[in-house]
Amino acid sequence: MNSSQKPVKGRPKYIVLTGGVGGAKLCQGLARVLEPSQLLFVVNTGDDFTHLGLHISPDVDSLMYALAGLSSRERGWGRDDETWNCLETLKKLGGESWFRLGDRDLALHLKRTADLAAGKTLTQSIASIKKGLRVKNRIVPMSNDPVRTKIDTDEGMLSFQEYFVSRQCQPKVNRVVYQGTWDARMASSVHTFLQSAELRGTIICPSNPVLSIDPILEVEGMRDWLRFPHTPRVAVSPIIGGEAVKGPTAKIFKELGKEVNAIGVAKHYGTLLDGFIYDRRDHYLETRFKGMPLPARSTDTLMQTDADKEALARNVLQFIDDISLENVFGKLEPYDA
Amino acid sequence: MNSSQKPVKGRPKYIVLTGGVGGAKLCQGLARVLEPSQLLFVVNTGDDFTHLGLHISPDVDSLMYALAGLSSRERGWGRDDETWNCLETLKKLGGESWFRLGDRDLALHLKRTADLAAGKTLTQSIASIKKGLRVKNRIVPMSNDPVRTKIDTDEGMLSFQEYFVSRQCQPKVNRVVYQGTWDARMASSVHTFLQSAELRGTIICPSNPVLSIDPILEVEGMRDWLRFPHTPRVAVSPIIGGEAVKGPTAKIFKELGKEVNAIGVAKHYGTLLDGFIYDRRDHYLETRFKGMPLPARSTDTLMQTDADKEALARNVLQFIDDISLENVFGKLEPYDA
């Protein structure tokens, strides 16, 4: 997905925290304007689960398919060139068919499951699979250790997939728990990347803060590192005009008693941020953002075309540059791109 | 696959030992002339193996597909209505693709693997899968315990699939070993069926005697039971004119120092048989069969059409009836159907 145009060249490196489909769009934009060596995508694996004996990593797969240019636009998940013969047959045989496994997608899960059974780490398996998909960007799981996001709802404790797919986000969320984070270590490639002299900033993608980004932050060492960074940390709001572009972010924010808008997202991340980007449609929030100690910018964050993705990526990178300069030359004024 | 014509009705029951595709054809014929309650198909599971984390039972599947009318005539294995999108993608991802897994076939393996992981026996899983395939006949594995056929060759000890698929039966066979048979018990439904008062006979299908039938005979209790039966035991030769209809039977017979013809097959089973059926093309063996203490008949055993399968099934059943009568009225004359 790297375009031939690469205006931002050379050194600076960025670590990018991302979850599912929304985050993957910004990653695509970043991959279009930066060299693969400049980016490390750290992906949520709290939604990983075992289904029919297969290890499934939904967010990693969404990102790989997006970067390979294989994502289905119509469906919003999975591959574009998909067939469903296995799933249809499985249904006839009385097998579990609630999770929509395409024939081609299945190959990826079989490969990963075989890799893990052979003793490879998730990082190694992803590296091998993305090579097959001709993706050149570096993609690492937030941890090679298992973390499982559980949703404490009015129907009891549900796994992410039970909540998201089987129950279609209908139960009321009381609390979200990230099982395994205490024992989960950052993938070693994240450590190495964080220590590189060229690191220019951290980007938090417009993914669900509670379900996709928080699990990453909970991995041992990650939040600590983000608390004392040498470089700016910038997040993009996944909520536009009081609604999430996709998924249950708005509903969950409401149920958790958070303000359902970009302010709520900025407050959720709190002091972990040096900059915040919200949508130009939410310009009415400008005064409130001006009253906060966090530099914020509004721009077009709704990524429908590749050009949209690329434009948002450039805005995020520019914002990081501006914050870096501010650290040298003094306070930064909010601005509207 | 049961035809509307069912001339052999009612009581008598038959236990049928079978392996892969060749055996499945006679089973189809039997299923066309008998009621489901009259038949118990006991299937070789020595070729079962785990591939990409999936439990694969090649012989059970061949029989289920045959009885469901789904077998591919062109390929000689697998389903007719098959697609290969998962396998093609797996290949691109660098996954193991030597075993030809079709998209629809895959569903069956996923279902079985999930069933076994959930604590079901292989018998229970087969019962559930064949229901989905609308197969009414009773199909049981020779054992719910694992038995693995290993081939001791001039290239070392190979698993059945390594020998059969990866090495395409090329290595010279010194010996065949059935790992696990000492601990493997007959499926309980076989026990029950063997004790039924209506049992009229045992049929050994034209499967590879060494690779498909012997593993069944090695399961604890099976050979002992066959040694002292109350009812006739009849086998059909898988070798016609010095060659196997399909597969490596002739080559293996030669390498094990056995005579590569119907006589060699009859001698292989030895005193376990009360009757033997060989192909009319091997009529030249008649004199030699007359010199043996085993009643033998020649008929058309090459099953190309459903009518062929049905005709052979009727011949086998008639032969069993004749042997039963002989037990009452005296010696049976060899005859040419």
XYZ file of C-alpha atoms in Angstrom:
674
model
C 0.000 0.000 0.000
C 2.992 2.343 -0.053
C 2.448 4.903 -2.766
C 5.307 6.023 -4.963
C 4.995 9.508 -3.427
C 6.965 9.609 -0.178
C 7.358 13.254 0.805
C 8.236 12.533 4.462
C 11.509 10.654 4.009
C 14.401 9.403 6.039
C 14.925 9.195 9.735
C 12.074 9.887 12.154
C 10.356 6.839 13.585
C 6.893 6.460 15.040
C 5.305 3.871 17.258
C 1.631 3.369 16.452
C -0.901 1.781 18.843
C -3.870 0.360 16.984
C -6.867 -1.939 17.257
C -9.353 -2.972 14.600
C -10.670 -1.606 11.323
C -10.755 2.141 12.225
C -7.183 2.136 13.491
C -6.052 0.143 10.455
C -7.209 2.974 8.174
C -4.854 5.484 9.785
C -2.096 2.848 9.661
C -2.716 2.577 5.909
C -2.356 6.354 5.624
C 0.895 6.330 7.612
C 2.218 3.459 5.489
C 1.559 5.581 2.389
C 3.634 8.535 3.588
C 6.436 6.845 5.533
C 9.007 4.149 4.785
C 8.350 0.756 6.445
C 11.442 1.224 8.648
C 9.924 4.400 10.141
C 6.872 2.674 11.588
C 6.152 0.067 14.214
C 2.521 -0.960 14.470
C 1.711 -2.357 17.927
C -1.591 -4.184 17.746
C -4.175 -5.105 20.370
C -4.413 -8.861 20.968
C -6.927 -8.671 23.802
C -9.614 -9.796 21.346
C -7.661 -12.920 20.358
C -9.538 -16.141 20.917
C -9.570 -19.809 20.085
C -12.369 -20.908 17.805
C -12.702 -24.433 16.398
C -9.160 -25.013 17.668
C -7.816 -22.063 15.653
C -5.966 -19.097 17.133
C -7.703 -15.992 15.809
C -6.204 -12.477 16.158
C -8.929 -10.229 14.737
C -7.104 -6.889 15.077
C -3.790 -8.154 13.719
C -5.640 -9.630 10.752
C -7.602 -6.422 10.069
C -4.324 -4.509 9.925
C -2.569 -7.076 7.719
C -5.483 -7.203 5.274
C -5.648 -3.368 5.222
C -1.917 -2.988 4.529
C -2.065 -5.755 1.905
C -4.924 -3.910 0.193
C -7.189 -6.918 0.715
C -9.774 -5.493 3.145
C -13.398 -5.759 2.200
C -14.928 -2.291 1.881
C -18.428 -3.659 1.612
C -18.363 -5.806 4.737
C -16.018 -3.617 6.791
C -14.080 -6.700 7.972
C -12.282 -9.657 6.424
C -11.006 -10.045 2.885
C -12.549 -8.645 -0.241
C -11.950 -11.740 -2.442
C -13.670 -14.127 -0.062
C -15.771 -17.293 -0.460
C -17.768 -19.094 2.257
C -17.876 -22.758 1.247
C -16.272 -24.073 4.428
C -18.574 -22.064 6.687
C -21.695 -23.085 4.754
C -20.713 -26.739 5.004
C -19.854 -26.369 8.683
C -23.343 -25.000 9.274
C -24.885 -28.026 7.527
C -22.769 -30.343 9.683
C -24.065 -28.667 12.840
C -20.739 -26.979 13.609
C -20.303 -23.563 15.213
C -20.880 -20.984 12.524
C -21.501 -17.758 14.477
C -18.004 -16.480 13.686
C -17.879 -15.666 9.970
C -14.794 -17.519 8.713
C -14.119 -17.075 5.002
C -12.289 -19.798 3.062
C -9.238 -17.604 2.377
C -9.256 -16.040 5.840
C -9.249 -19.552 7.284
C -5.840 -20.202 5.719
C -4.362 -17.419 7.821
C -5.784 -18.896 11.040
C -4.602 -22.401 10.128
C -1.105 -21.065 9.418
C -0.943 -19.116 12.681
C -2.275 -22.032 14.726
C 0.321 -24.351 13.167
C 3.087 -21.781 13.789
C 2.163 -21.423 17.464
C 1.879 -25.210 17.876
C 5.389 -25.484 16.407
C 6.687 -23.158 19.121
C 6.848 -19.880 17.188
C 5.844 -16.671 18.974
C 2.899 -14.656 17.718
C 5.431 -12.019 16.541
C 7.275 -14.641 14.463
C 4.048 -16.014 13.029
C 2.824 -12.541 12.031
C 6.190 -11.835 10.381
C 5.890 -15.007 8.321
C 2.240 -14.433 7.372
C 2.689 -10.786 6.364
C 5.582 -11.836 4.131
C 3.121 -14.117 2.341
C 0.714 -11.180 2.036
C 3.572 -8.969 0.749
C 3.178 -6.495 3.588
C 6.478 -4.749 4.269
C 5.512 -2.818 7.400
C 6.500 -4.022 10.824
C 3.535 -5.385 12.773
C 3.899 -6.696 16.325
C 1.340 -7.886 18.832
C 1.201 -5.822 22.038
C 2.542 -8.970 23.704
C 3.419 -12.542 22.827
C 1.806 -13.525 26.115
C -1.948 -14.123 26.173
C -4.158 -11.226 27.271
C -7.931 -11.655 27.091
C -10.357 -8.767 27.275
C -13.460 -9.670 29.301
C -16.578 -7.557 29.462
C -18.403 -7.422 32.778
C -22.011 -6.828 31.688
C -25.520 -6.972 33.103
C -25.633 -10.475 31.564
C -22.467 -11.503 33.415
C -18.830 -11.718 32.375
C -18.504 -12.185 28.605
C -15.489 -12.815 26.418
C -14.867 -10.149 23.809
C -16.269 -12.305 20.997
C -19.337 -13.314 22.999
C -20.034 -9.632 23.646
C -19.091 -8.347 20.199
C -20.230 -11.077 17.795
C -22.695 -13.358 19.578
C -24.478 -10.677 21.633
C -23.774 -7.876 19.128
C -22.735 -5.393 21.862
C -26.259 -5.372 23.324
C -25.539 -6.112 27.023
C -24.829 -3.089 29.215
C -21.139 -2.785 30.085
C -20.254 -2.281 33.752
C -16.508 -2.755 33.513
C -13.841 -4.071 31.158
C -11.150 -6.422 32.456
C -7.874 -7.312 30.726
C -6.981 -10.810 31.914
C -3.310 -11.678 31.789
C -1.871 -8.155 31.553
C 0.049 -8.534 34.826
C 2.058 -11.396 33.387
C 2.189 -10.082 29.822
C 5.423 -8.517 28.673
C 5.831 -6.151 25.736
C 7.085 -7.878 22.606
C 10.861 -7.395 22.591
C 10.766 -5.605 19.227
C 8.647 -2.882 20.866
C 11.321 -2.392 23.535
C 14.037 -2.079 20.905
C 12.022 0.358 18.814
C 11.175 2.532 21.836
C 14.860 2.931 22.557
C 15.837 3.981 19.040
C 17.386 7.468 18.857
C 15.222 8.374 15.858
C 11.924 7.915 17.710
C 9.871 11.043 16.990
C 6.536 10.185 18.558
C 3.718 7.852 19.585
C 0.440 7.734 17.667
C -2.746 6.342 19.195
C -5.093 5.408 16.349
C -8.835 6.169 16.300
C -9.657 2.755 17.757
C -12.001 1.987 20.637
C -10.103 3.419 23.666
C -11.580 0.924 26.126
C -11.593 -2.245 24.012
C -8.617 -1.748 21.667
C -6.124 0.736 23.136
C -6.408 0.184 26.906
C -5.376 -3.503 26.638
C -2.150 -2.339 24.944
C -1.560 0.258 27.672
C -2.099 -2.383 30.347
C 0.752 -4.592 29.125
C 3.586 -4.398 31.633
C 5.887 -1.478 30.903
C 3.746 0.168 28.221
C 1.873 2.717 30.345
C 5.024 3.412 32.352
C 6.907 4.090 29.182
C 4.141 6.354 27.877
C 4.168 8.306 31.158
C 7.763 9.449 30.700
C 8.322 9.694 26.968
C 11.047 11.701 25.272
C 8.753 12.383 22.327
C 5.149 13.550 21.863
C 2.159 11.260 22.201
C -0.813 12.083 19.991
C -4.234 10.399 19.816
C -6.966 10.666 17.187
C -10.572 10.603 18.402
C -12.665 7.620 17.234
C -15.839 9.528 18.152
C -17.285 12.035 15.684
C -20.389 14.045 16.512
C -21.243 11.886 19.527
C -21.044 8.640 17.587
C -18.328 6.158 16.781
C -17.537 5.793 13.066
C -17.831 2.036 13.578
C -18.425 -0.237 16.538
C -19.700 0.236 20.069
C -17.353 2.990 21.359
C -20.136 5.530 21.948
C -22.440 3.009 23.631
C -19.682 1.759 25.952
C -18.562 5.324 26.793
C -22.117 6.128 27.832
C -22.485 2.967 29.905
C -19.179 3.638 31.653
C -20.383 7.172 32.530
C -17.987 8.933 30.170
C -18.838 11.962 28.045
C -19.739 10.641 24.583
C -17.657 12.951 22.413
C -14.051 13.875 21.622
C -13.673 15.561 25.021
C -14.586 12.263 26.665
C -11.919 10.476 24.623
C -9.253 13.083 25.457
C -10.155 12.872 29.150
C -10.047 9.069 28.991
C -6.385 9.128 27.937
C -5.710 12.084 30.285
C -2.084 12.850 31.027
C -0.847 10.137 28.640
C -1.280 12.617 25.769
C 0.693 15.607 24.486
C -1.713 16.275 21.641
C -5.222 15.351 20.507
C -6.890 15.377 17.106
C -10.678 15.512 16.778
C -12.980 15.835 13.815
C -13.767 19.181 12.163
C -17.468 18.273 12.474
C -16.967 18.674 16.236
C -15.635 22.207 15.883
C -18.233 23.281 18.499
C -15.961 21.676 21.098
C -13.140 24.128 20.304
C -13.773 26.419 23.275
C -13.799 23.503 25.666
C -10.578 22.089 24.208
C -8.986 25.551 24.560
C -9.798 25.385 28.249
C -7.905 22.101 28.629
C -4.135 21.821 29.191
C -3.934 19.530 26.127
C -3.074 20.913 22.663
C -5.899 19.845 20.338
C -6.528 20.241 16.628
C -9.604 19.585 14.542
C -9.353 18.180 11.059
C -11.132 15.701 8.787
C -10.795 12.325 10.526
C -13.442 10.379 8.584
C -11.262 8.199 6.340
C -13.252 7.039 3.335
C -10.657 7.190 0.552
C -6.937 6.492 0.454
C -6.435 10.244 0.046
C -8.378 10.827 3.307
C -6.150 8.331 5.121
C -3.010 9.903 3.747
C -4.161 13.431 4.625
C -4.955 12.484 8.221
C -1.583 10.709 8.514
C 0.194 13.883 7.334
C -1.771 16.004 9.803
C -0.863 13.686 12.683
C 2.833 13.762 11.726
C 2.777 17.558 11.355
C 1.139 17.884 14.771
C 3.903 15.763 16.323
C 6.532 17.952 14.651
C 4.810 21.097 15.919
C 4.626 19.735 19.480
C 8.322 18.842 19.320
C 9.107 22.408 18.238
C 6.880 23.786 20.984
C 8.965 21.896 23.512
C 11.869 24.035 22.274
C 10.151 27.351 21.393
C 7.198 27.537 23.825
C 3.461 27.012 23.899
C 1.612 25.805 20.811
C -1.610 27.453 19.641
C -4.554 25.209 18.764
C -5.152 25.305 15.053
C -7.709 24.120 12.555
C -6.175 22.249 9.635
C -27.902 -43.455 -1.607
C -30.462 -46.110 -0.699
C -32.400 -47.021 -3.815
C -36.135 -47.571 -3.654
C -35.601 -51.210 -4.677
C -34.793 -53.226 -1.578
C -35.194 -56.905 -2.457
C -33.191 -58.197 0.534
C -35.416 -57.028 3.369
C -35.839 -57.526 7.054
C -33.709 -59.271 9.550
C -30.211 -60.424 8.607
C -27.395 -58.158 9.716
C -23.878 -57.822 8.366
C -20.724 -56.370 9.784
C -18.559 -54.797 7.107
C -14.825 -54.075 7.502
C -13.672 -51.339 5.152
C -10.873 -48.912 4.393
C -10.678 -46.222 1.729
C -12.244 -45.533 -1.643
C -12.361 -49.133 -3.006
C -14.046 -50.474 0.113
C -16.461 -47.547 0.138
C -17.783 -48.602 -3.276
C -18.890 -52.008 -2.013
C -20.376 -50.278 1.043
C -22.412 -48.100 -1.335
C -23.636 -51.243 -3.071
C -24.593 -52.856 0.238
C -26.353 -49.665 1.335
C -28.422 -49.843 -1.869
C -29.727 -53.363 -1.228
C -30.039 -53.459 2.563
C -31.785 -51.343 5.192
C -29.496 -49.123 7.307
C -30.292 -51.222 10.388
C -28.897 -54.333 8.656
C -25.397 -52.939 8.243
C -22.568 -51.834 10.489
C -19.605 -50.342 8.680
C -16.412 -50.664 10.740
C -13.808 -48.332 9.302
C -10.018 -48.289 9.472
C -8.652 -45.337 11.460
C -4.990 -46.362 11.253
C -4.514 -43.644 8.616
C -5.909 -40.923 10.885
C -3.526 -38.072 11.500
C -3.294 -34.535 12.793
C -2.611 -31.907 10.160
C -2.581 -28.170 10.875
C -4.113 -29.030 14.237
C -7.040 -30.828 12.595
C -7.981 -34.455 13.227
C -8.289 -36.086 9.811
C -9.861 -39.556 9.314
C -9.362 -40.208 5.588
C -11.123 -43.588 5.404
C -14.110 -42.541 7.484
C -14.497 -39.465 5.288
C -14.236 -41.451 2.045
C -17.064 -43.692 3.249
C -19.240 -40.813 4.440
C -18.806 -38.926 1.167
C -19.522 -42.117 -0.824
C -22.711 -42.881 1.121
C -23.791 -39.229 0.875
C -23.315 -39.369 -2.895
C -20.715 -36.584 -2.655
C -17.545 -38.452 -3.724
C -15.547 -37.013 -6.570
C -15.437 -39.489 -9.444
C -12.816 -37.480 -11.303
C -10.310 -37.202 -8.469
C -11.075 -40.521 -6.805
C -10.992 -38.879 -3.352
C -12.683 -35.978 -1.560
C -15.885 -34.204 -2.505
C -17.193 -33.557 -5.954
C -18.441 -30.008 -5.306
C -15.120 -28.757 -3.981
C -13.228 -25.432 -4.082
C -9.600 -24.793 -3.040
C -9.438 -21.175 -1.896
C -8.170 -21.922 1.590
C -5.436 -24.250 0.340
C -4.297 -21.795 -2.349
C -4.060 -19.010 0.216
C -2.277 -21.290 2.684
C 0.315 -22.007 0.009
C 0.878 -18.286 -0.551
C 1.305 -17.788 3.206
C 3.998 -20.476 3.294
C 1.805 -22.977 5.136
C 1.851 -26.765 4.675
C -0.100 -27.518 1.531
C 0.977 -31.073 0.647
C -2.302 -32.503 1.931
C -5.063 -31.422 -0.446
C -7.701 -29.884 1.811
C -10.767 -28.609 -0.022
C -12.809 -25.736 1.445
C -15.901 -27.899 2.043
C -13.863 -30.902 3.213
C -12.175 -28.615 5.738
C -15.511 -28.003 7.468
C -15.742 -31.700 8.284
C -12.250 -31.710 9.835
C -12.966 -28.541 11.836
C -16.205 -30.053 13.137
C -14.542 -33.335 14.128
C -11.605 -31.565 15.782
C -14.010 -29.379 17.773
C -16.094 -32.446 18.743
C -13.044 -34.336 20.007
C -11.769 -31.259 21.872
C -15.187 -31.034 23.538
C -14.773 -34.603 24.813
C -16.881 -36.479 22.260
C -15.639 -39.851 21.029
C -14.817 -40.359 17.369
C -17.947 -42.540 17.139
C -20.108 -39.705 18.484
C -18.489 -37.173 16.178
C -19.023 -39.380 13.119
C -22.664 -39.886 14.126
C -23.177 -36.131 14.303
C -21.345 -35.385 11.036
C -23.094 -38.092 8.996
C -26.423 -36.728 10.213
C -25.423 -33.398 8.653
C -24.536 -35.247 5.445
C -27.893 -37.098 5.598
C -26.226 -40.504 5.711
C -28.486 -43.003 7.479
C -26.096 -45.967 7.632
C -24.242 -46.801 10.807
C -20.546 -45.976 10.563
C -18.130 -46.645 13.419
C -14.372 -46.329 13.672
C -12.558 -49.605 14.372
C -11.730 -48.017 17.720
C -12.190 -44.735 19.553
C -8.622 -45.150 20.781
C -5.792 -43.902 18.572
C -4.099 -46.442 16.286
C -1.450 -45.189 13.861
C -0.212 -47.243 10.921
C 3.544 -46.803 10.417
C 5.401 -48.033 7.372
C 8.914 -49.373 7.932
C 10.614 -48.611 4.601
C 14.077 -48.437 3.097
C 13.862 -44.695 3.861
C 13.080 -45.378 7.523
C 9.842 -45.440 9.497
C 7.173 -43.292 7.841
C 3.707 -42.326 8.960
C 0.951 -43.456 6.622
C 0.500 -39.969 5.156
C 4.241 -39.434 4.696
C 4.386 -42.730 2.797
C 1.137 -42.349 0.897
C 0.893 -38.631 0.096
C 4.319 -37.034 0.543
C 6.416 -39.939 -0.818
C 3.622 -41.245 -3.101
C 4.202 -44.907 -2.074
C 7.678 -44.896 -3.635
C 9.812 -46.207 -0.735
C 10.164 -50.004 -0.507
C 8.064 -51.437 2.334
C 9.794 -53.841 4.754
C 7.083 -54.073 7.355
C 3.886 -52.387 8.485
C 3.335 -51.576 12.157
C 0.045 -50.665 13.839
C 0.947 -48.459 16.788
C -1.559 -48.414 19.607
C -3.471 -51.589 18.742
C -2.571 -53.255 22.047
C -4.360 -50.550 23.977
C -7.117 -49.962 21.456
C -10.517 -51.396 22.228
C -13.279 -52.067 19.731
C -15.916 -49.344 19.642
C -18.705 -50.537 21.956
C -21.279 -50.400 19.145
C -19.247 -53.066 17.314
C -19.457 -55.345 20.366
C -23.205 -54.884 20.575
C -23.702 -55.540 16.876
C -21.523 -58.657 16.934
C -23.727 -60.110 19.648
C -27.007 -59.492 17.841
C -28.961 -62.690 17.104
C -29.647 -61.552 13.542
C -25.962 -61.389 12.570
C -25.662 -63.281 9.262
C -22.041 -62.627 8.308
C -18.882 -60.543 8.093
C -17.819 -58.840 4.868
C -14.232 -57.736 4.261
C -14.290 -55.083 1.533
C -11.835 -54.926 -1.394
C -9.557 -52.544 0.529
C -5.793 -52.814 0.924
C -5.394 -55.892 3.192
C -2.175 -54.658 4.784
C -2.914 -50.944 5.135
C -6.705 -50.847 5.582
C -7.998 -54.186 6.885
C -5.152 -55.474 9.068
C -5.284 -52.443 11.399
C -8.963 -53.266 12.062
C -8.094 -56.920 12.720
C -5.359 -55.869 15.144
C -7.727 -53.976 17.430
C -8.094 -55.942 20.643
C -10.850 -58.519 20.399
C -11.483 -58.206 16.657
C -9.243 -60.986 15.356
C -10.268 -63.226 18.261
C -13.889 -62.673 17.456
C -13.294 -63.383 13.756
C -11.509 -66.645 14.663
C -14.603 -68.140 16.267
C -17.549 -66.644 14.463
C -21.050 -68.091 14.374
C -21.553 -66.765 10.859
C -19.552 -66.787 7.592
C -16.719 -64.384 6.878
C -16.274 -63.408 3.232
C -13.625 -61.172 1.641
C -13.518 -59.564 -1.804
C -10.136 -59.340 -3.529
C -8.798 -55.812 -4.137
C -6.335 -57.225 -6.704
C -7.503 -57.856 -10.278
C -5.129 -59.323 -12.874
C -2.066 -58.768 -10.738
C -2.838 -55.108 -10.105
C -4.777 -53.183 -7.509
C -7.752 -51.249 -8.868
C -6.407 -48.224 -6.988
C -3.506 -47.611 -4.641
C -0.340 -49.448 -3.741
C -1.708 -52.897 -2.759
C 0.121 -54.774 -5.562
C 3.412 -52.968 -4.954
C 3.285 -53.601 -1.193
C 2.306 -57.254 -1.683
C 5.345 -57.715 -3.898
C 7.674 -55.960 -1.461
C 6.386 -58.061 1.432
C 7.071 -61.252 -0.600
C 3.417 -62.095 -1.131
C 1.946 -63.466 -4.357
C 0.537 -60.476 -6.270
C -2.892 -61.815 -7.191
C -6.173 -62.958 -5.647
C -4.514 -66.119 -4.317
C -2.042 -63.913 -2.420
C -4.946 -61.963 -0.891
C -6.828 -65.139 0.114
C -3.649 -66.565 1.679
C -3.038 -63.276 3.494
C -6.357 -63.575 5.343
C -5.870 -67.384 5.693
C -8.117 -69.130 8.173
C -10.004 -65.932 8.985
C -12.171 -66.549 5.900
C -15.061 -68.864 5.054
C -15.403 -67.561 1.525
C -13.510 -65.506 -1.023
C -14.613 -63.535 -4.069
C -12.190 -62.710 -6.870
C -12.614 -61.066 -10.233
C -13.885 -62.970 -13.294
C -10.868 -61.602 -15.196
C -8.761 -63.855 -12.945
C -10.699 -66.964 -13.942
C -7.343 -68.604 -14.749
C -6.834 -68.970 -10.980
C -9.887 -71.261 -10.702
C -7.925 -74.511 -10.565
C -5.672 -73.174 -7.843
C -8.637 -71.943 -5.804
C -10.261 -75.395 -6.205
C -7.148 -76.868 -4.601
C -7.547 -74.646 -1.533
C -9.802 -75.441 1.460
C -11.516 -72.061 0.980
C -14.742 -71.744 -1.045
C -14.080 -69.103 -3.732
C -16.219 -67.525 -6.432
C -15.301 -65.321 -9.348
C -17.525 -62.474 -10.445
C -17.279 -58.911 -11.737
C -15.626 -56.935 -8.897
C -14.670 -53.796 -10.836
C -17.243 -51.299 -9.557
C -17.631 -48.450 -12.025
C -21.363 -47.765 -11.899
C -23.920 -47.895 -9.105
C -25.337 -50.989 -10.812
C -21.895 -52.679 -10.581
C -21.710 -51.890 -6.861
C -25.208 -53.212 -6.269
C -24.538 -56.404 -8.265
C -21.355 -57.172 -6.341
C -23.168 -56.511 -3.048
C -25.888 -59.004 -4.029
C -23.278 -61.589 -4.992
C -21.500 -61.198 -1.650
C -24.778 -61.560 0.269
C -25.793 -64.600 -1.820
C -22.408 -66.192 -1.169
C -22.852 -65.709 2.593
C -26.317 -67.323 2.374
C -24.900 -70.254 0.404
C -22.090 -70.769 2.933
C -24.626 -70.701 5.778
C -26.670 -73.381 3.977
C -23.531 -75.406 3.371
C -22.915 -75.451 7.088
C -26.248 -77.296 7.338
C -26.314 -79.360 4.112
C -22.641 -80.054 3.377
C -19.828 -78.865 1.149
C -20.334 -75.973 -1.245
C -19.206 -76.139 -4.863
C -17.208 -73.206 -6.277
C -19.332 -71.373 -8.803
C -18.971 -68.624 -11.384
C -21.618 -65.925 -11.034
